[in-house]
mmCIF file of N, CA, C and O in Angstrom:
data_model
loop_
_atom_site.group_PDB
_atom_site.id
_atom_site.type_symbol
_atom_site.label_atom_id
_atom_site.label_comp_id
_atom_site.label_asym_id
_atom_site.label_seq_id
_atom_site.Cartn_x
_atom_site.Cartn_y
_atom_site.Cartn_z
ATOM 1 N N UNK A 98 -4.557 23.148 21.135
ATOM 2 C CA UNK A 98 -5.683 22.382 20.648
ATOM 3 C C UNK A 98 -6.631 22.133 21.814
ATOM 4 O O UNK A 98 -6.241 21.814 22.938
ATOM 5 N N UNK A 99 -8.029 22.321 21.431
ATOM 6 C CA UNK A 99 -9.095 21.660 22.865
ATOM 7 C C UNK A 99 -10.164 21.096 21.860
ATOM 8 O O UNK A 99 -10.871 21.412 20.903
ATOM 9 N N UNK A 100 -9.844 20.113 22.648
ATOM 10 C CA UNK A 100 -11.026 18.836 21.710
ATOM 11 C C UNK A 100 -12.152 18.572 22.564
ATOM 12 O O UNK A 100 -11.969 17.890 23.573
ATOM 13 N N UNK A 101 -13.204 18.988 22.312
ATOM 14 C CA UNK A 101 -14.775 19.011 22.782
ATOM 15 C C UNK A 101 -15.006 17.284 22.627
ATOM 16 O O UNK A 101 -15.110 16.960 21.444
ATOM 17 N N UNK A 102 -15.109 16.057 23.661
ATOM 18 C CA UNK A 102 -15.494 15.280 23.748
ATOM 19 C C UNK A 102 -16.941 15.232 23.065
ATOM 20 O O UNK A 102 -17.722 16.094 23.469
ATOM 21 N N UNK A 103 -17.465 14.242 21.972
ATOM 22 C CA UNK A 103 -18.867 14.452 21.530
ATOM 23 C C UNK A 103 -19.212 13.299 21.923
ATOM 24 O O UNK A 103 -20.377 13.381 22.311
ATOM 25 N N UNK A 104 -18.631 11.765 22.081
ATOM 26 C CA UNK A 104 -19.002 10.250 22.781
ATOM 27 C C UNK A 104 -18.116 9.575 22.349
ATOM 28 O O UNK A 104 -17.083 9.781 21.712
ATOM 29 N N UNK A 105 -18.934 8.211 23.017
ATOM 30 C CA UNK A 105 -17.914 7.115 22.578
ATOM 31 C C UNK A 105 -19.138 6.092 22.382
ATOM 32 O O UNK A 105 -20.288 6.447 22.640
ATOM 33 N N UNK A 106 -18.771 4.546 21.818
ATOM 34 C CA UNK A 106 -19.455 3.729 21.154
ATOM 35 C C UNK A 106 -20.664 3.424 22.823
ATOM 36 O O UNK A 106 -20.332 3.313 24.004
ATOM 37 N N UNK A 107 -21.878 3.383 22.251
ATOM 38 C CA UNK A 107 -22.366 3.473 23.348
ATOM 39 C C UNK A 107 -22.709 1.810 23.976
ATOM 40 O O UNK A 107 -23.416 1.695 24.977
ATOM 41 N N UNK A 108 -22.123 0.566 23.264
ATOM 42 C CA UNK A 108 -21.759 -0.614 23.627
ATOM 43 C C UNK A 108 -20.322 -0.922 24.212
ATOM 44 O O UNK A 108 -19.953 -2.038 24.579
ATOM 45 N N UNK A 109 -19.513 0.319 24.247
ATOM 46 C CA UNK A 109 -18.503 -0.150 24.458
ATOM 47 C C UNK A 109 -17.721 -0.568 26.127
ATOM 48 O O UNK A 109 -16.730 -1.254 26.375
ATOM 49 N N UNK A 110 -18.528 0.073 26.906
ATOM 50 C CA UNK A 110 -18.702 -0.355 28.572
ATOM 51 C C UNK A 110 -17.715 0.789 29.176
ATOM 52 O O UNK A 110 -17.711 2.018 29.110
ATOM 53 N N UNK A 111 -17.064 0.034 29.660
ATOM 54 C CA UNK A 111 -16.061 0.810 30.399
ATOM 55 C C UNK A 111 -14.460 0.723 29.115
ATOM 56 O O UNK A 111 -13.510 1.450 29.408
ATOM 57 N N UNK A 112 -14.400 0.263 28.449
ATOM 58 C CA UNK A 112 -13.589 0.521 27.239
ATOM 59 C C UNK A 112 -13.461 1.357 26.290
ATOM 60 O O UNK A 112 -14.380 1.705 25.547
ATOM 61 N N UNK A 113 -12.297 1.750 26.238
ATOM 62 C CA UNK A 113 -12.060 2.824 25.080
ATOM 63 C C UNK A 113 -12.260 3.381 23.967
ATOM 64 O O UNK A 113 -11.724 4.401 23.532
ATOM 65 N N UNK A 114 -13.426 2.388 23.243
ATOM 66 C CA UNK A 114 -12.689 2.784 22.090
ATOM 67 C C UNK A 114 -14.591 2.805 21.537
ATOM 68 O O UNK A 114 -15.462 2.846 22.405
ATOM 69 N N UNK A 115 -14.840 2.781 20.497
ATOM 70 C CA UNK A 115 -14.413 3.946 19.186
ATOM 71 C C UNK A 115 -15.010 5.179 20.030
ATOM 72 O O UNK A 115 -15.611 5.129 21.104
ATOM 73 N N UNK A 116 -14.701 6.223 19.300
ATOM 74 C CA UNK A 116 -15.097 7.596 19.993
ATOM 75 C C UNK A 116 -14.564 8.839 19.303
ATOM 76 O O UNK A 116 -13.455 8.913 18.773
ATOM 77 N N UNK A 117 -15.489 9.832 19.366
ATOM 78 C CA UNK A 117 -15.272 11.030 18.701
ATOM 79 C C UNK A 117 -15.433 12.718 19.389
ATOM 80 O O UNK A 117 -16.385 13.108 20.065
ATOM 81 N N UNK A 118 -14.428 13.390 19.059
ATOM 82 C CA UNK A 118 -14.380 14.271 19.296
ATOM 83 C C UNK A 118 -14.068 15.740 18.250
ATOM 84 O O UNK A 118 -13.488 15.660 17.167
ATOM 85 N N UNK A 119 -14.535 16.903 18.787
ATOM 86 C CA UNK A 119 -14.489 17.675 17.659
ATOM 87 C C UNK A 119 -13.351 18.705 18.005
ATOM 88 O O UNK A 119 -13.479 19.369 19.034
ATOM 89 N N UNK A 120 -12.045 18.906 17.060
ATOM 90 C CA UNK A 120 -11.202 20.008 17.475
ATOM 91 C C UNK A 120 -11.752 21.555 17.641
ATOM 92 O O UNK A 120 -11.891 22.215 16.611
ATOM 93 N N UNK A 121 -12.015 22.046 18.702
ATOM 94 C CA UNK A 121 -12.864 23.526 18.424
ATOM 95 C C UNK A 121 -12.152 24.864 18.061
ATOM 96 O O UNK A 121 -12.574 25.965 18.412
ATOM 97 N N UNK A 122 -10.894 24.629 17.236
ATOM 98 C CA UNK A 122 -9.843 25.966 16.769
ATOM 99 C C UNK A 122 -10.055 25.242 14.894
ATOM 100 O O UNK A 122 -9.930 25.770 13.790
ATOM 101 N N UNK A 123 -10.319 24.221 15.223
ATOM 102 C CA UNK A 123 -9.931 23.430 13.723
ATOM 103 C C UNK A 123 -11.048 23.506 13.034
ATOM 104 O O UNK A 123 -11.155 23.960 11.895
ATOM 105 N N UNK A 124 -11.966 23.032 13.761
ATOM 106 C CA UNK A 124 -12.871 22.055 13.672
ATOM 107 C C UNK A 124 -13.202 20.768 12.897
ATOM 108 O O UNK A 124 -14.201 20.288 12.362
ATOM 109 N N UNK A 125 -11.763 20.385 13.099
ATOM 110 C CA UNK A 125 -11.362 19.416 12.550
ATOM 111 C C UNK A 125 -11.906 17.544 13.532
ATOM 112 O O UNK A 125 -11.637 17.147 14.666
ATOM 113 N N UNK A 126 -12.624 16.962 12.515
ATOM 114 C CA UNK A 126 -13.196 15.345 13.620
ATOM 115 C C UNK A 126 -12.354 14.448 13.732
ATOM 116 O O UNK A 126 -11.964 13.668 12.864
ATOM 117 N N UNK A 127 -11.915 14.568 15.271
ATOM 118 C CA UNK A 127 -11.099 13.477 15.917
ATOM 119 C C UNK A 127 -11.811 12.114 16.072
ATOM 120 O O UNK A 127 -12.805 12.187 16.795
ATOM 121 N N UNK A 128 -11.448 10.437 15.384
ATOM 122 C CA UNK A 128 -11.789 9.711 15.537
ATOM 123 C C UNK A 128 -11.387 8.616 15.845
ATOM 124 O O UNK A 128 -10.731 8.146 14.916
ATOM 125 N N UNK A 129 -11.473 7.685 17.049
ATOM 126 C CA UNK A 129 -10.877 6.800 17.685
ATOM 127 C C UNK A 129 -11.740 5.548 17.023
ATOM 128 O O UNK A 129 -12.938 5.815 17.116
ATOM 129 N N UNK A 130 -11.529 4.348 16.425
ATOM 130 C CA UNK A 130 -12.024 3.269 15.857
ATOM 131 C C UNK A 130 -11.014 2.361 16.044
ATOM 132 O O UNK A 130 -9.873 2.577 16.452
ATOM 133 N N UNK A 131 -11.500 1.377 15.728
ATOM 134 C CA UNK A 131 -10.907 0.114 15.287
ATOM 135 C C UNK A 131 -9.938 -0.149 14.097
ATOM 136 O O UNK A 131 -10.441 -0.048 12.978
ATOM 137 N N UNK A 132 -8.824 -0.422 14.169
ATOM 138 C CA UNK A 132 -7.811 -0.467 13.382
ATOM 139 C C UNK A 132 -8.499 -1.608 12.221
ATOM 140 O O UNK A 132 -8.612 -2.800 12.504
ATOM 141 N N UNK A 133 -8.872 -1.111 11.069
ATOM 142 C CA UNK A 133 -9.462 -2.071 9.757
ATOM 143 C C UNK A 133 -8.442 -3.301 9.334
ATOM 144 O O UNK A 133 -7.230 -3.087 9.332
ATOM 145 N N UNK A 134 -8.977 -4.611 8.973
ATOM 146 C CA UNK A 134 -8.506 -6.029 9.246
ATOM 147 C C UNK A 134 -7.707 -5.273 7.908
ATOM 148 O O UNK A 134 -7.825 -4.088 7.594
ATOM 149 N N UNK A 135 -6.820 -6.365 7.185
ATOM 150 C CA UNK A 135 -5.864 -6.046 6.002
ATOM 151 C C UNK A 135 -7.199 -6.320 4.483
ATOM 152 O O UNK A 135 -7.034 -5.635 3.474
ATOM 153 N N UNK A 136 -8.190 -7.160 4.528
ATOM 154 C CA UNK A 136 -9.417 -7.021 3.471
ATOM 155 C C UNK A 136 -9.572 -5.561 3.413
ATOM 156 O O UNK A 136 -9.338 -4.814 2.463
ATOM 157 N N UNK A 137 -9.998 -5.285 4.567
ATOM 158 C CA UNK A 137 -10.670 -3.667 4.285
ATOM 159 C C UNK A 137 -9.398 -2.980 4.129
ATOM 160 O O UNK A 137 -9.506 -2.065 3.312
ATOM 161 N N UNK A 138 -8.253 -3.092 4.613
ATOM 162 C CA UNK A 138 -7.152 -2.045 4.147
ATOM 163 C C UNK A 138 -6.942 -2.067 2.595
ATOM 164 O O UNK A 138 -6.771 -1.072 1.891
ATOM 165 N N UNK A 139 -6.988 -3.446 2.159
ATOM 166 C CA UNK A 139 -6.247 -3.593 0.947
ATOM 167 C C UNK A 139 -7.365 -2.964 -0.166
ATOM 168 O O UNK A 139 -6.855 -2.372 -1.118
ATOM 169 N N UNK A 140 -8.983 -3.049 -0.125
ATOM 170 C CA UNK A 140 -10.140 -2.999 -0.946
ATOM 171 C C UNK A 140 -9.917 -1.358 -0.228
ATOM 172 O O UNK A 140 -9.755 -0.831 -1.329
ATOM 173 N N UNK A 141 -9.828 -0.536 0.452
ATOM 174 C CA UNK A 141 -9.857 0.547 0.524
ATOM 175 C C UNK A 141 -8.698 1.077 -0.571
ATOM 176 O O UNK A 141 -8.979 1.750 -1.563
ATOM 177 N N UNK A 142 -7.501 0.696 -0.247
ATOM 178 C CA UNK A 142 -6.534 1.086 -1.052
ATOM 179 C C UNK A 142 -6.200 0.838 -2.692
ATOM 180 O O UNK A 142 -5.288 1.347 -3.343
ATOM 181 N N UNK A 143 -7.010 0.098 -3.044
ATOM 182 C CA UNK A 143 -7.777 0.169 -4.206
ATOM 183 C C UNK A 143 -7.684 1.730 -5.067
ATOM 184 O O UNK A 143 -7.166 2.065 -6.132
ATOM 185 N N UNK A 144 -8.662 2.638 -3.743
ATOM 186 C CA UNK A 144 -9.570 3.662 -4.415
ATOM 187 C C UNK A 144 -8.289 4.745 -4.274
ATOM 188 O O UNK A 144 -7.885 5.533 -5.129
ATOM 189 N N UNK A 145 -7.735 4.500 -2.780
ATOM 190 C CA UNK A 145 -7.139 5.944 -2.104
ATOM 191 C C UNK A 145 -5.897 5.306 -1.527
ATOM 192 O O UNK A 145 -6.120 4.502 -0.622
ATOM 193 N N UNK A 146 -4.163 5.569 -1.989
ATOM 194 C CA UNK A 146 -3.497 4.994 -1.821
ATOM 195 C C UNK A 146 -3.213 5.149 -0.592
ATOM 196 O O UNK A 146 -3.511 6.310 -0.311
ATOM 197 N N UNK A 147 -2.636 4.410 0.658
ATOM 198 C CA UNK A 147 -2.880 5.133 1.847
ATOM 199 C C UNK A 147 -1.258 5.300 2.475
ATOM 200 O O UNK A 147 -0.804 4.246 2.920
ATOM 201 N N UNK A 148 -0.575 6.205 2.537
ATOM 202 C CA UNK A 148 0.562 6.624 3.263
ATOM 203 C C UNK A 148 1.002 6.633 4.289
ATOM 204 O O UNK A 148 0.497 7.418 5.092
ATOM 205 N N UNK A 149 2.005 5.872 4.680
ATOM 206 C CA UNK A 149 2.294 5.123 5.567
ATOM 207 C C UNK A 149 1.962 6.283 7.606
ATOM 208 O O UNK A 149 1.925 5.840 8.754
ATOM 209 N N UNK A 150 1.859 7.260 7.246
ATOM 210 C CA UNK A 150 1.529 8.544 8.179
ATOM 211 C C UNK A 150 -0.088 8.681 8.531
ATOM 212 O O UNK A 150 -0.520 9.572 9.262
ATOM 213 N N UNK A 151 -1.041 7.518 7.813
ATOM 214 C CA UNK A 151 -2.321 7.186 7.631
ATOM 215 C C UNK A 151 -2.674 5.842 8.029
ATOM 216 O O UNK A 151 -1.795 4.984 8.104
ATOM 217 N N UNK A 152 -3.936 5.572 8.302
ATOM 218 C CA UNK A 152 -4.666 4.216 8.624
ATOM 219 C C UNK A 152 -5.909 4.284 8.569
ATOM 220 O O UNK A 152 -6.587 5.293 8.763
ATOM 221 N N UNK A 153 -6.280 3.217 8.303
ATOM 222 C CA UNK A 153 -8.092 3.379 8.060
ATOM 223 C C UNK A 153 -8.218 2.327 8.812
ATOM 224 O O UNK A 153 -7.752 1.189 8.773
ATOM 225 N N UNK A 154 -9.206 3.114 9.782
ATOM 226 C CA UNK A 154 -10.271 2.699 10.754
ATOM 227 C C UNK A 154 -11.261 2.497 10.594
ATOM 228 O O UNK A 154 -11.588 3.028 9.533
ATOM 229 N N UNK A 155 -12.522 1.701 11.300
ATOM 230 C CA UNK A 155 -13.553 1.371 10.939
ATOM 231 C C UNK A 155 -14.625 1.598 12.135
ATOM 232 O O UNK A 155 -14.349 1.023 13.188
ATOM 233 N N UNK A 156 -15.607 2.233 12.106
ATOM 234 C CA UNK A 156 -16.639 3.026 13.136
ATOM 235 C C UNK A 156 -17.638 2.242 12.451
ATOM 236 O O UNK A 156 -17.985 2.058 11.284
ATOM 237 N N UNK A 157 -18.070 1.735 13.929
ATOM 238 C CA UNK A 157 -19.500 1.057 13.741
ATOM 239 C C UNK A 157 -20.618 1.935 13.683
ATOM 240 O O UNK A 157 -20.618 2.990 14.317
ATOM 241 N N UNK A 158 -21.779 1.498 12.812
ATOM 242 C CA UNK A 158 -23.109 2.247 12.567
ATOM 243 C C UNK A 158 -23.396 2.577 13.602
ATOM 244 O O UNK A 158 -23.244 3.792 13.724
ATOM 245 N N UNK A 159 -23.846 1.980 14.690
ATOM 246 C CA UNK A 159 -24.640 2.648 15.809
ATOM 247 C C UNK A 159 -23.916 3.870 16.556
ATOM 248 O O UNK A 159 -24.443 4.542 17.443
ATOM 249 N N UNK A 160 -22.500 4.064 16.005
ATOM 250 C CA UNK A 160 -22.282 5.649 16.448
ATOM 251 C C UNK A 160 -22.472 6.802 15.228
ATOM 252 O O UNK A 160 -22.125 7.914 15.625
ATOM 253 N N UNK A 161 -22.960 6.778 13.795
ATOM 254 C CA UNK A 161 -23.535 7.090 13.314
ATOM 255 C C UNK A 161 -24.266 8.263 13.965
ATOM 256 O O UNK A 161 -24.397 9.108 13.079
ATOM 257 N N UNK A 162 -24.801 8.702 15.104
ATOM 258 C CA UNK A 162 -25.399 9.487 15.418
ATOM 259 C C UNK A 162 -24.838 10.478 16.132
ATOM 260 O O UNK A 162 -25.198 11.655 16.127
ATOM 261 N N UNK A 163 -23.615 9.819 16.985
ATOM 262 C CA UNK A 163 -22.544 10.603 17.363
ATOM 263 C C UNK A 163 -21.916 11.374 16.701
ATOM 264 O O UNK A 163 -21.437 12.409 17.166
ATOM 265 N N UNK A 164 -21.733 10.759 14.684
ATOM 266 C CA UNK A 164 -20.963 11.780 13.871
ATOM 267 C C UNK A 164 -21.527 12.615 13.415
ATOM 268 O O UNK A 164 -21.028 13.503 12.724
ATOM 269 N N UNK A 165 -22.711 12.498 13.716
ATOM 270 C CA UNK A 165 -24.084 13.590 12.878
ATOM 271 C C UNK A 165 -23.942 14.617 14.112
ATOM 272 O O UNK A 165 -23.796 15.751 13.654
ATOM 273 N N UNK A 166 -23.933 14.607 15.756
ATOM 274 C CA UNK A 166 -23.382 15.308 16.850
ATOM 275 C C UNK A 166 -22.255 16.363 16.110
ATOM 276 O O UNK A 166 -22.307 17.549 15.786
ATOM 277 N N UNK A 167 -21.238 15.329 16.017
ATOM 278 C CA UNK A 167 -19.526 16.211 15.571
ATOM 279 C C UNK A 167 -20.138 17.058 14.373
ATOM 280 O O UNK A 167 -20.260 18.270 14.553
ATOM 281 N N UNK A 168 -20.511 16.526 13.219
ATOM 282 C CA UNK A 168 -20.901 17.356 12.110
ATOM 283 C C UNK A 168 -21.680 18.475 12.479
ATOM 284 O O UNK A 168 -21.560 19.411 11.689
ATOM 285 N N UNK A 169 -22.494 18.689 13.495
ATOM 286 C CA UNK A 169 -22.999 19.755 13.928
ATOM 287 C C UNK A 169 -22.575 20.696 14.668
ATOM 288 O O UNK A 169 -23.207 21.733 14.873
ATOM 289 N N UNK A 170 -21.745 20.497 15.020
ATOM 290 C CA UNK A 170 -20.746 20.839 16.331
ATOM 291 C C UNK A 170 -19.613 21.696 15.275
ATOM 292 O O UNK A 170 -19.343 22.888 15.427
ATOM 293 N N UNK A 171 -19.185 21.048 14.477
ATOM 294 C CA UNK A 171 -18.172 21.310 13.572
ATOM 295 C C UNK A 171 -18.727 22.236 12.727
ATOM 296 O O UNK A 171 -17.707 22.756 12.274
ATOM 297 N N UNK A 172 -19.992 23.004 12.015
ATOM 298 C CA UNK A 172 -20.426 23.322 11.016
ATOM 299 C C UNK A 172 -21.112 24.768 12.122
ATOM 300 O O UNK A 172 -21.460 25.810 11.567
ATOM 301 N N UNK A 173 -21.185 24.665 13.160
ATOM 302 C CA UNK A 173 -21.002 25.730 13.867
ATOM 303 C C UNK A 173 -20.236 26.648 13.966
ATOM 304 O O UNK A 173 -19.072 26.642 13.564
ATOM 305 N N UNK A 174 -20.961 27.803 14.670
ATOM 306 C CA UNK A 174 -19.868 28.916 14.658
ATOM 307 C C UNK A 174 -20.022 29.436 15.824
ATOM 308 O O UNK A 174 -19.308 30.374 16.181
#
């Protein structure tokens, strides 16, 4: 696997987190977020039951532009 770094939250300083990258054999979008409070787990799981091998994360808008990056990156050839 080689994962093409595309950013990270551009408030986030010298900290880790949220951040995205694009797998370039897959091109499958790697995404680092914020682990979603149990409201948003439970109102997500509502729609899409979620399996315990799964988690829903939550990416703030202002990297929004970063995923429009990966989506381009990804839809490449």
């Amino acid at each position: 696997m080689a994962l093409l770094f595309v950013g990270k939250d551009p408030e986030s300083g010298d900290h880790g987190s949220p951040a995205v990258w694009v797998d370039q054999e897959t091109k499958d979008l790697v995404i680092q977020g914020w682990t979603a409070d149990d409201q948003t787990t439970g109102e997500s799981s509502q729609d899409v039951s979620i399996p315990g091998h799964e988690s829903v994360i939550r990416v703030p808008k202002r990297m929004v532009p970063l995923l429009r990056e990966a989506l381009r990156v990804a839809e490449s050839d």
